[in-house]
mmCIF file of C-alpha atoms in Angstrom:
data_model
loop_
_atom_site.group_PDB
_atom_site.id
_atom_site.type_symbol
_atom_site.label_atom_id
_atom_site.label_comp_id
_atom_site.label_asym_id
_atom_site.label_seq_id
_atom_site.Cartn_x
_atom_site.Cartn_y
_atom_site.Cartn_z
ATOM 1 C CA MET A 498 95.861 -22.518 -26.599
ATOM 2 C CA GLU A 499 98.695 -23.208 -29.032
ATOM 3 C CA GLN A 500 101.052 -20.883 -27.167
ATOM 4 C CA VAL A 501 100.413 -22.686 -23.910
ATOM 5 C CA MET A 502 100.913 -26.115 -25.450
ATOM 6 C CA ALA A 503 104.139 -24.996 -27.101
ATOM 7 C CA SER A 504 105.627 -24.322 -23.673
ATOM 8 C CA ILE A 505 104.833 -27.764 -22.266
ATOM 9 C CA PRO A 506 108.253 -29.382 -22.898
ATOM 10 C CA ASP A 507 110.104 -26.591 -21.009
ATOM 11 C CA PHE A 508 107.434 -26.570 -18.358
ATOM 12 C CA GLU A 509 107.684 -30.265 -17.666
ATOM 13 C CA ILE A 510 111.385 -30.980 -18.102
ATOM 14 C CA ALA A 511 113.874 -28.115 -18.150
ATOM 15 C CA GLU A 512 112.002 -25.708 -15.877
ATOM 16 C CA THR A 513 110.561 -28.094 -13.306
ATOM 17 C CA GLY A 514 113.652 -30.103 -12.537
ATOM 18 C CA ILE A 515 112.304 -33.479 -13.663
ATOM 19 C CA LEU A 516 115.155 -35.739 -14.694
ATOM 20 C CA LYS A 517 115.822 -35.098 -18.371
ATOM 21 C CA ASP A 518 116.750 -38.710 -19.113
ATOM 22 C CA ASN A 519 113.263 -39.896 -18.135
ATOM 23 C CA SER A 520 111.913 -39.045 -21.602
ATOM 24 C CA ALA A 521 109.246 -41.771 -21.669
ATOM 25 C CA GLU A 522 107.641 -40.491 -18.489
ATOM 26 C CA ALA A 523 107.857 -36.908 -19.704
ATOM 27 C CA GLU A 524 106.119 -37.945 -22.911
ATOM 28 C CA GLN A 525 103.291 -39.440 -20.871
ATOM 29 C CA PHE A 526 102.888 -36.109 -19.092
ATOM 30 C CA LYS A 527 102.668 -34.351 -22.453
ATOM 31 C CA ILE A 528 100.009 -36.748 -23.692
ATOM 32 C CA ARG A 529 97.931 -36.254 -20.562
ATOM 33 C CA VAL A 530 98.230 -32.482 -20.813
ATOM 34 C CA ASP A 531 97.207 -32.608 -24.492
ATOM 35 C CA GLU A 532 94.135 -34.648 -23.553
ATOM 36 C CA ILE A 533 93.207 -32.117 -20.892
ATOM 37 C CA PHE A 534 93.607 -29.230 -23.340
ATOM 38 C CA GLN A 535 91.333 -31.031 -25.804
ATOM 39 C CA LYS A 536 88.766 -31.587 -23.066
ATOM 40 C CA VAL A 537 88.945 -27.907 -22.096
ATOM 41 C CA ASP A 538 88.247 -26.912 -25.727
ATOM 42 C CA GLU A 539 85.135 -29.101 -25.727
ATOM 43 C CA LEU A 540 83.984 -27.635 -22.427
ATOM 44 C CA GLU A 541 84.529 -24.083 -23.714
ATOM 45 C CA GLN A 542 82.227 -24.830 -26.641
ATOM 46 C CA LYS A 543 79.560 -26.163 -24.279
ATOM 47 C CA VAL A 544 79.909 -23.108 -22.076
ATOM 48 C CA ASN A 545 79.390 -20.854 -25.117
ATOM 49 C CA GLU A 546 76.243 -22.785 -26.049
ATOM 50 C CA VAL A 547 74.846 -22.442 -22.535
ATOM 51 C CA GLU A 548 75.681 -18.721 -22.438
ATOM 52 C CA GLN A 549 73.952 -18.190 -25.791
ATOM 53 C CA PHE A 550 70.854 -20.049 -24.580
ATOM 54 C CA ASN A 551 70.756 -18.004 -21.378
ATOM 55 C CA LEU A 552 71.121 -14.801 -23.414
ATOM 56 C CA ASN A 553 68.210 -15.753 -25.688
ATOM 57 C CA SER A 554 66.091 -16.794 -22.689
ATOM 58 C CA SER A 555 66.790 -13.468 -21.002
ATOM 59 C CA LYS A 556 65.655 -11.569 -24.106
ATOM 60 C CA LYS A 557 62.443 -13.613 -24.295
ATOM 61 C CA GLN A 558 61.711 -12.963 -20.626
ATOM 62 C CA GLN A 559 62.194 -9.236 -21.120
ATOM 63 C CA SER A 560 59.861 -9.187 -24.126
ATOM 64 C CA SER A 561 57.177 -11.083 -22.212
ATOM 65 C CA SER A 562 57.580 -9.114 -18.969
ATOM 66 C CA LYS A 563 54.202 -7.456 -19.537
ATOM 67 C CA GLY A 564 52.393 -10.679 -18.606
ATOM 68 C CA SER A 565 50.127 -10.762 -15.560
ATOM 69 C CA SER A 566 51.507 -11.666 -12.129
ATOM 70 C CA MET A 567 48.855 -14.377 -11.862
ATOM 71 C CA GLY A 568 50.211 -16.061 -14.978
ATOM 72 C CA LYS A 569 53.761 -15.877 -13.617
ATOM 73 C CA GLU A 570 52.704 -17.463 -10.322
ATOM 74 C CA ARG A 571 50.963 -20.233 -12.247
ATOM 75 C CA ASP A 572 54.095 -20.902 -14.312
ATOM 76 C CA LYS A 573 56.287 -21.245 -11.209
ATOM 77 C CA GLY A 574 54.621 -24.487 -10.177
ATOM 78 C CA ARG A 575 54.405 -25.823 -13.691
ATOM 79 C CA GLN A 576 55.901 -29.266 -14.244
ATOM 80 C CA VAL A 577 58.297 -29.825 -17.107
ATOM 81 C CA PRO A 578 56.611 -32.109 -19.677
ATOM 82 C CA SER A 579 58.532 -34.792 -21.502
ATOM 83 C CA ILE A 580 59.048 -34.558 -25.256
ATOM 84 C CA LYS A 581 56.771 -37.545 -25.845
ATOM 85 C CA LYS A 582 53.981 -36.139 -23.681
ATOM 86 C CA GLN A 583 54.341 -32.757 -25.350
ATOM 87 C CA GLN A 584 53.930 -34.370 -28.780
ATOM 88 C CA GLN A 585 50.880 -36.306 -27.602
ATOM 89 C CA ASP A 586 49.304 -33.179 -26.093
ATOM 90 C CA ALA A 587 49.991 -31.223 -29.283
ATOM 91 C CA SER A 588 48.318 -33.903 -31.412
ATOM 92 C CA ARG A 589 45.268 -33.922 -29.151
ATOM 93 C CA ARG A 590 45.028 -30.133 -29.192
ATOM 94 C CA GLU A 591 45.296 -29.976 -32.966
ATOM 95 C CA ALA A 592 42.644 -32.666 -33.424
ATOM 96 C CA ALA A 593 40.264 -30.971 -30.982
ATOM 97 C CA ALA A 594 40.853 -27.526 -32.542
ATOM 98 C CA ALA A 595 40.301 -28.893 -36.045
ATOM 99 C CA LYS A 596 37.029 -30.488 -34.929
ATOM 100 C CA ARG A 597 35.804 -27.222 -33.390
ATOM 101 C CA MET A 598 36.790 -25.285 -36.506
ATOM 102 C CA GLN A 599 34.912 -27.767 -38.704
ATOM 103 C CA GLU A 600 31.800 -27.123 -36.624
ATOM 104 C CA LEU A 601 32.197 -23.365 -37.070
ATOM 105 C CA MET A 602 32.669 -23.825 -40.802
ATOM 106 C CA ARG A 603 29.528 -25.967 -40.915
ATOM 107 C CA GLN A 604 27.572 -23.175 -39.213
ATOM 108 C CA PHE A 605 29.117 -20.659 -41.595
ATOM 109 C CA GLY A 606 28.067 -22.895 -44.490
ATOM 110 C CA THR A 607 24.473 -22.468 -43.331
ATOM 111 C CA ILE A 608 24.851 -18.701 -43.620
ATOM 112 C CA VAL A 609 26.324 -19.063 -47.119
ATOM 113 C CA ARG A 610 23.390 -21.254 -48.225
ATOM 114 C CA GLN A 611 20.871 -18.740 -46.871
ATOM 115 C CA ILE A 612 22.562 -15.932 -48.813
ATOM 116 C CA THR A 613 22.909 -17.914 -52.043
ATOM 117 C CA GLN A 614 19.266 -18.976 -51.904
ATOM 118 C CA HIS A 615 18.149 -15.351 -52.000
ATOM 119 C CA LYS A 616 16.405 -14.332 -55.215
ATOM 120 C CA TRP A 617 19.056 -11.698 -55.934
ATOM 121 C CA ALA A 618 22.050 -14.061 -55.526
ATOM 122 C CA TRP A 619 22.087 -15.425 -59.104
ATOM 123 C CA PRO A 620 24.584 -12.843 -60.558
ATOM 124 C CA PHE A 621 27.166 -13.951 -58.005
ATOM 125 C CA MET A 622 26.933 -17.716 -58.222
ATOM 126 C CA GLN A 623 29.424 -18.273 -61.086
ATOM 127 C CA PRO A 624 32.621 -16.519 -62.241
ATOM 128 C CA VAL A 625 31.945 -13.352 -64.243
ATOM 129 C CA ASP A 626 31.854 -14.126 -67.997
ATOM 130 C CA VAL A 627 34.300 -11.379 -68.848
ATOM 131 C CA LYS A 628 34.731 -12.365 -72.501
ATOM 132 C CA GLY A 629 31.057 -13.143 -73.186
ATOM 133 C CA LEU A 630 29.859 -9.881 -71.653
ATOM 134 C CA GLY A 631 32.627 -7.888 -73.319
ATOM 135 C CA LEU A 632 33.972 -6.515 -70.068
ATOM 136 C CA HIS A 633 37.389 -5.568 -71.467
ATOM 137 C CA ASP A 634 38.427 -3.493 -68.468
ATOM 138 C CA TYR A 635 37.247 -5.964 -65.783
ATOM 139 C CA TYR A 636 40.707 -7.286 -64.819
ATOM 140 C CA GLU A 637 42.064 -3.745 -64.732
ATOM 141 C CA ILE A 638 39.546 -2.832 -62.038
ATOM 142 C CA ILE A 639 39.133 -6.121 -60.187
ATOM 143 C CA GLU A 640 42.388 -7.546 -58.826
ATOM 144 C CA LYS A 641 40.968 -10.803 -57.439
ATOM 145 C CA PRO A 642 37.714 -12.116 -58.946
ATOM 146 C CA MET A 643 35.523 -14.231 -56.638
ATOM 147 C CA ASP A 644 32.166 -16.045 -56.819
ATOM 148 C CA PHE A 645 30.140 -18.494 -54.703
ATOM 149 C CA SER A 646 30.908 -21.567 -56.819
ATOM 150 C CA THR A 647 34.625 -21.013 -56.145
ATOM 151 C CA ILE A 648 33.892 -20.535 -52.439
ATOM 152 C CA LYS A 649 31.799 -23.729 -52.365
ATOM 153 C CA ASN A 650 34.568 -25.760 -54.052
ATOM 154 C CA GLN A 651 37.145 -24.574 -51.537
ATOM 155 C CA MET A 652 34.853 -25.292 -48.620
ATOM 156 C CA GLU A 653 34.362 -28.875 -49.835
ATOM 157 C CA ALA A 654 37.993 -29.505 -50.861
ATOM 158 C CA LYS A 655 39.474 -32.697 -49.343
ATOM 159 C CA ASP A 656 43.036 -32.382 -50.645
ATOM 160 C CA GLY A 657 44.189 -29.811 -48.081
ATOM 161 C CA THR A 658 43.849 -26.841 -50.432
ATOM 162 C CA GLY A 659 40.563 -25.650 -48.916
ATOM 163 C CA TYR A 660 39.845 -23.060 -46.257
ATOM 164 C CA LYS A 661 41.595 -23.467 -42.917
ATOM 165 C CA ASN A 662 39.383 -21.157 -40.891
ATOM 166 C CA VAL A 663 36.086 -19.293 -41.014
ATOM 167 C CA ARG A 664 37.543 -15.815 -41.408
ATOM 168 C CA ASP A 665 39.084 -16.785 -44.763
ATOM 169 C CA ILE A 666 35.657 -17.783 -46.074
ATOM 170 C CA CYS A 667 34.140 -14.613 -44.653
ATOM 171 C CA ALA A 668 36.748 -12.524 -46.495
ATOM 172 C CA ASP A 669 35.924 -14.197 -49.836
ATOM 173 C CA VAL A 670 32.176 -13.739 -49.363
ATOM 174 C CA ARG A 671 32.730 -10.045 -48.783
ATOM 175 C CA LEU A 672 35.036 -9.962 -51.808
ATOM 176 C CA VAL A 673 32.221 -11.281 -54.048
ATOM 177 C CA PHE A 674 29.939 -8.381 -53.179
ATOM 178 C CA ASN A 675 32.659 -5.710 -52.937
ATOM 179 C CA ASN A 676 33.907 -6.625 -56.444
ATOM 180 C CA ALA A 677 30.386 -6.256 -57.799
ATOM 181 C CA MET A 678 29.891 -2.872 -56.154
ATOM 182 C CA LYS A 679 33.320 -1.702 -57.270
ATOM 183 C CA TYR A 680 32.863 -2.591 -60.935
ATOM 184 C CA ASN A 681 29.168 -1.656 -61.303
ATOM 185 C CA ASP A 682 27.850 1.881 -60.926
ATOM 186 C CA GLU A 683 26.127 2.725 -57.665
ATOM 187 C CA GLY A 684 22.734 3.140 -59.282
ATOM 188 C CA SER A 685 22.847 -0.147 -61.230
ATOM 189 C CA ASP A 686 20.803 -3.214 -60.296
ATOM 190 C CA VAL A 687 23.867 -5.410 -59.691
ATOM 191 C CA HIS A 688 25.373 -2.817 -57.353
ATOM 192 C CA LEU A 689 22.109 -2.601 -55.376
ATOM 193 C CA MET A 690 21.730 -6.408 -55.255
ATOM 194 C CA ALA A 691 25.318 -6.839 -54.014
ATOM 195 C CA LYS A 692 24.934 -4.137 -51.364
ATOM 196 C CA THR A 693 21.685 -5.625 -50.066
ATOM 197 C CA LEU A 694 23.077 -9.179 -49.832
ATOM 198 C CA LEU A 695 26.258 -7.937 -48.167
ATOM 199 C CA GLU A 696 24.200 -6.227 -45.445
ATOM 200 C CA LYS A 697 22.194 -9.422 -44.874
ATOM 201 C CA PHE A 698 25.411 -11.425 -44.715
ATOM 202 C CA GLU A 699 26.975 -9.059 -42.143
ATOM 203 C CA GLU A 700 23.888 -9.377 -39.921
ATOM 204 C CA LYS A 701 24.148 -13.158 -39.892
ATOM 205 C CA TRP A 702 27.951 -13.046 -39.505
ATOM 206 C CA GLN A 703 27.642 -10.929 -36.349
ATOM 207 C CA LEU A 704 25.643 -13.727 -34.753
ATOM 208 C CA LEU A 705 28.414 -16.258 -35.394
ATOM 209 C CA LEU A 706 31.325 -13.896 -34.693
ATOM 210 C CA PRO A 707 31.386 -14.355 -30.857
ATOM 211 C CA LYS A 708 31.929 -18.090 -31.310
ATOM 212 C CA VAL A 709 34.707 -17.447 -33.828
ATOM 213 C CA THR A 710 36.377 -14.943 -31.489
ATOM 214 C CA GLU A 711 36.163 -17.367 -28.588
ATOM 215 C CA GLU A 712 37.747 -20.139 -30.664
ATOM 216 C CA GLU A 713 40.568 -17.834 -31.746
ATOM 217 C CA ARG A 714 41.196 -16.808 -28.135
ATOM 218 C CA ARG A 715 41.289 -20.447 -27.091
ATOM 219 C CA ARG A 716 43.735 -21.297 -29.872
ATOM 220 C CA ASP A 717 46.004 -18.428 -28.878
ATOM 221 C CA GLU A 718 46.036 -19.628 -25.259
ATOM 222 C CA GLU A 719 46.782 -23.196 -26.304
ATOM 223 C CA GLU A 720 49.581 -22.014 -28.590
ATOM 224 C CA ALA A 721 51.069 -19.929 -25.780
ATOM 225 C CA GLU A 722 50.822 -22.925 -23.461
ATOM 226 C CA ALA A 723 52.537 -25.145 -26.025
ATOM 227 C CA GLN A 724 55.309 -22.559 -26.458
ATOM 228 C CA LEU A 725 55.787 -22.417 -22.691
ATOM 229 C CA ASP A 726 56.012 -26.200 -22.517
ATOM 230 C CA MET A 727 58.615 -26.166 -25.273
ATOM 231 C CA GLN A 728 60.590 -23.470 -23.453
ATOM 232 C CA LEU A 729 60.468 -25.517 -20.230
ATOM 233 C CA VAL A 730 61.734 -28.564 -22.106
ATOM 234 C CA ARG A 731 64.612 -26.548 -23.562
ATOM 235 C CA GLU A 732 65.452 -25.080 -20.159
ATOM 236 C CA ALA A 733 65.402 -28.521 -18.556
ATOM 237 C CA ALA A 734 67.688 -29.875 -21.267
ATOM 238 C CA HIS A 735 70.134 -26.995 -20.814
ATOM 239 C CA ALA A 736 69.966 -27.362 -17.034
ATOM 240 C CA LYS A 737 71.147 -30.944 -17.531
ATOM 241 C CA VAL A 738 73.911 -29.648 -19.821
ATOM 242 C CA VAL A 739 74.975 -27.235 -17.074
ATOM 243 C CA ARG A 740 75.007 -30.021 -14.464
ATOM 244 C CA ASP A 741 77.036 -32.275 -16.745
ATOM 245 C CA LEU A 742 79.335 -29.371 -17.542
ATOM 246 C CA CYS A 743 79.981 -28.721 -13.862
ATOM 247 C CA ASN A 744 80.790 -32.392 -13.336
ATOM 248 C CA GLU A 745 83.159 -32.405 -16.304
ATOM 249 C CA LEU A 746 84.875 -29.228 -15.125
ATOM 250 C CA TYR A 747 85.332 -30.779 -11.703
ATOM 251 C CA GLU A 748 86.766 -33.889 -13.346
ATOM 252 C CA VAL A 749 89.218 -31.818 -15.411
ATOM 253 C CA ASP A 750 90.226 -29.879 -12.313
ATOM 254 C CA THR A 751 90.823 -33.153 -10.472
ATOM 255 C CA HIS A 752 93.010 -34.440 -13.308
ATOM 256 C CA LEU A 753 94.982 -31.200 -13.350
ATOM 257 C CA GLU A 754 95.519 -31.341 -9.593
ATOM 258 C CA HIS A 755 96.639 -34.958 -9.804
ATOM 259 C CA LEU A 756 98.987 -34.128 -12.675
ATOM 260 C CA ARG A 757 100.389 -31.168 -10.772
ATOM 261 C CA GLU A 758 101.047 -33.240 -7.666
ATOM 262 C CA THR A 759 102.661 -35.990 -9.748
ATOM 263 C CA VAL A 760 105.001 -33.490 -11.365
ATOM 264 C CA VAL A 761 105.845 -31.931 -7.999
ATOM 265 C CA GLN A 762 106.647 -35.313 -6.462
ATOM 266 C CA LYS A 763 109.177 -35.983 -9.225
ATOM 267 C CA CYS A 764 110.920 -32.650 -8.887
ATOM 268 C CA ARG A 765 114.318 -32.410 -7.244
ATOM 269 C CA LYS A 766 114.890 -30.272 -4.145
ATOM 270 C CA MET A 767 115.037 -26.581 -4.963
ATOM 271 C CA SER A 768 118.420 -24.943 -4.400
ATOM 272 C CA THR A 769 119.053 -21.780 -2.370
ATOM 273 C CA GLU A 770 119.806 -19.876 -5.575
ATOM 274 C CA GLU A 771 116.516 -21.014 -7.127
ATOM 275 C CA LYS A 772 114.615 -19.954 -4.017
ATOM 276 C CA ARG A 773 116.215 -16.507 -4.175
ATOM 277 C CA ASN A 774 115.331 -16.266 -7.883
ATOM 278 C CA LEU A 775 111.778 -17.334 -7.091
ATOM 279 C CA GLY A 776 111.453 -14.568 -4.519
ATOM 280 C CA THR A 777 112.718 -12.063 -7.089
ATOM 281 C CA ALA A 778 110.255 -13.399 -9.701
ATOM 282 C CA ILE A 779 107.347 -13.109 -7.270
ATOM 283 C CA ALA A 780 108.176 -9.412 -6.885
ATOM 284 C CA ARG A 781 107.597 -8.981 -10.627
ATOM 285 C CA LEU A 782 104.037 -10.308 -10.517
ATOM 286 C CA SER A 783 101.010 -8.120 -11.052
ATOM 287 C CA MET A 784 98.882 -7.407 -7.986
ATOM 288 C CA GLU A 785 96.260 -9.914 -9.077
ATOM 289 C CA ASP A 786 98.831 -12.672 -9.651
ATOM 290 C CA LEU A 787 100.610 -11.785 -6.426
ATOM 291 C CA ASN A 788 97.417 -12.424 -4.483
ATOM 292 C CA LYS A 789 97.073 -15.778 -6.257
ATOM 293 C CA ALA A 790 100.644 -16.657 -5.258
ATOM 294 C CA LEU A 791 99.756 -15.875 -1.646
ATOM 295 C CA GLU A 792 96.741 -18.176 -1.951
ATOM 296 C CA ILE A 793 99.042 -21.016 -3.092
ATOM 297 C CA ILE A 794 101.124 -20.519 0.052
ATOM 298 C CA ALA A 795 97.986 -20.418 2.203
ATOM 299 C CA GLN A 796 96.761 -23.753 0.813
ATOM 300 C CA SER A 797 99.594 -25.647 2.527
ATOM 301 C CA ASN A 798 99.838 -23.230 5.481
ATOM 302 C CA PRO A 799 96.409 -22.877 7.151
ATOM 303 C CA ALA A 800 97.769 -20.302 9.613
ATOM 304 C CA PHE A 801 99.006 -18.070 6.793
ATOM 305 C CA GLN A 802 96.644 -15.129 6.165
ATOM 306 C CA ALA A 803 97.009 -14.158 2.526
ATOM 307 C CA MET A 804 94.680 -11.158 2.776
ATOM 308 C CA ALA A 805 96.116 -9.715 5.986
ATOM 309 C CA GLU A 806 97.308 -6.089 5.911
ATOM 310 C CA GLU A 807 100.868 -7.159 6.797
ATOM 311 C CA VAL A 808 102.141 -10.340 5.143
ATOM 312 C CA GLU A 809 105.558 -11.876 5.850
ATOM 313 C CA ILE A 810 106.726 -14.630 3.495
ATOM 314 C CA ASP A 811 109.577 -16.937 4.420
ATOM 315 C CA ILE A 812 110.576 -18.663 1.169
ATOM 316 C CA ASP A 813 112.943 -21.050 3.000
ATOM 317 C CA ALA A 814 110.140 -22.192 5.286
ATOM 318 C CA GLN A 815 107.903 -23.370 2.455
ATOM 319 C CA SER A 816 107.556 -27.027 1.553
ATOM 320 C CA GLU A 817 109.081 -28.344 -1.660
ATOM 321 C CA SER A 818 105.576 -28.914 -3.020
ATOM 322 C CA THR A 819 104.608 -25.297 -2.347
ATOM 323 C CA LEU A 820 107.872 -23.972 -3.820
ATOM 324 C CA TRP A 821 107.452 -25.878 -7.076
ATOM 325 C CA ARG A 822 103.797 -24.937 -7.356
ATOM 326 C CA LEU A 823 104.825 -21.310 -6.909
ATOM 327 C CA LYS A 824 107.531 -21.745 -9.552
ATOM 328 C CA PHE A 825 105.033 -23.195 -12.042
ATOM 329 C CA PHE A 826 102.515 -20.441 -11.381
ATOM 330 C CA VAL A 827 105.042 -17.575 -11.450
ATOM 331 C CA LYS A 828 106.571 -18.811 -14.715
ATOM 332 C CA ASP A 829 103.178 -18.962 -16.486
ATOM 333 C CA ALA A 830 101.997 -15.671 -14.964
ATOM 334 C CA LEU A 831 105.108 -13.763 -16.043
ATOM 335 C CA GLU A 832 104.929 -15.195 -19.561
ATOM 336 C CA LEU A 833 101.316 -14.102 -19.872
ATOM 337 C CA GLN A 834 102.113 -10.747 -18.296
ATOM 338 C CA SER A 835 104.880 -10.051 -20.795
ATOM 339 C CA ARG A 836 102.613 -10.975 -23.743
ATOM 340 C CA SER A 837 99.659 -8.889 -22.698
ATOM 341 C CA ALA A 838 101.592 -5.813 -21.468
ATOM 342 C CA MET A 839 98.287 -4.199 -20.601
ATOM 343 C CA SER A 840 98.074 -1.050 -18.497
ATOM 344 C CA THR A 841 96.607 -1.359 -14.987
ATOM 345 C CA GLY A 842 93.351 0.281 -13.922
ATOM 346 C CA GLY A 843 92.451 3.026 -11.476
ATOM 347 C CA ASN A 844 93.620 1.122 -8.369
ATOM 348 C CA ASN A 845 97.317 1.444 -9.326
ATOM 349 C CA ASN A 846 98.310 3.402 -6.239
ATOM 350 C CA TYR A 847 96.778 0.935 -3.816
ATOM 351 C CA ASN A 848 97.995 -2.086 -5.766
ATOM 352 C CA ASN A 849 101.572 -0.822 -5.999
ATOM 353 C CA LYS A 850 101.611 -0.001 -2.293
ATOM 354 C CA ARG A 851 100.295 -3.457 -1.378
ATOM 355 C CA LYS A 852 102.750 -5.110 -3.742
ATOM 356 C CA LYS A 853 105.691 -3.144 -2.293
ATOM 357 C CA GLU A 854 104.727 -4.167 1.234
ATOM 358 C CA ILE A 855 104.700 -7.876 0.304
ATOM 359 C CA CYS A 856 107.944 -7.684 -1.679
ATOM 360 C CA ASP A 857 109.630 -5.817 1.199
ATOM 361 C CA ALA A 858 108.462 -8.580 3.522
ATOM 362 C CA ILE A 859 110.080 -11.198 1.265
ATOM 363 C CA ALA A 860 113.330 -9.210 1.097
ATOM 364 C CA LYS A 861 113.277 -8.605 4.849
ATOM 365 C CA THR A 862 112.881 -12.306 5.573
ATOM 366 C CA ALA A 863 115.653 -13.150 3.104
ATOM 367 C CA LYS A 864 118.012 -10.712 4.864
ATOM 368 C CA LYS A 865 117.242 -12.277 8.231
ATOM 369 C CA LYS A 866 118.098 -15.702 6.825
ATOM 370 C CA SER A 867 121.276 -14.339 5.275
ATOM 371 C CA LYS A 868 122.471 -12.862 8.606
ATOM 372 C CA LYS A 869 121.772 -16.081 10.471
ATOM 373 C CA THR A 870 123.721 -18.041 7.863
ATOM 374 C CA SER A 871 126.732 -15.698 7.995
ATOM 375 C CA SER A 872 126.839 -15.709 11.783
#
């Protein structure tokens, strides 16, 4: 961008033919061009953001491509929720899910009470008195001690530190009995009591498990639905960015076209020598830029077929506007071409042949003009 901007003074004054003493007007052109460059930088950043979003969306779609076709058909007709509605729906879902989980925990609490009321439950009701019983190796064997009084306190906690779901409580209940069986020998009373109560607990847990599984499935579906809604919101927001970006690009293009036409209108008439030099410069263009030069000619000459197999260009027959637009384009293209100095691809033979045909046509037309002038 800096290299382009550095060439603006030559581009607008010395090279274009605008009167050099009109410095105030030239300065206005520079300011307008600077503003356009700044706008282009902003648009480039927006384009990069959109491209990054599309890249991430593409990756997500590939990772979720294993979904059912029924689900995909359902998503096609899905309406994009607003942010406010999405927040309201999320709050309602969380409240409803929390209420259902509380009911499951209440039912689980019934199981816990039935187990703790068993005549063999007393060794497991309080934390193991490691010091009083002289169990010096207890903490070497048991990594996480657990008892039913600790479970009860966490189930009744109101400060947010308690259990969040039933499976966490289930894991701690199992831990109580597994610790006892791990530390005490298999033939001991405590080991037998723990094993018996664990079996009773598992029987009761299997009765509640289908409800827990169903609640987990429902939560997963609701979470997936919420994620889809969020993705739709993001896509809608980026779609708006794309629409705005297109409008801004069109606006910049309009400003550039207006600026170009203004500059052309203020240019002096191109001399015969300059026309001859322009024809020579066109012959130095790459094949890609040569085709673009032909498109510039075609814009003001509807009958001119830029992509025809045989193209004949009469430089003298072009309007002043077309000549100056060609001059601007050729100057920038040759500067860029000299900086890049990149080798051409595999279509060199065809491109060089096509280029030679067009350049020969320009030279042929110039010779015809020269003969008419001399005669």
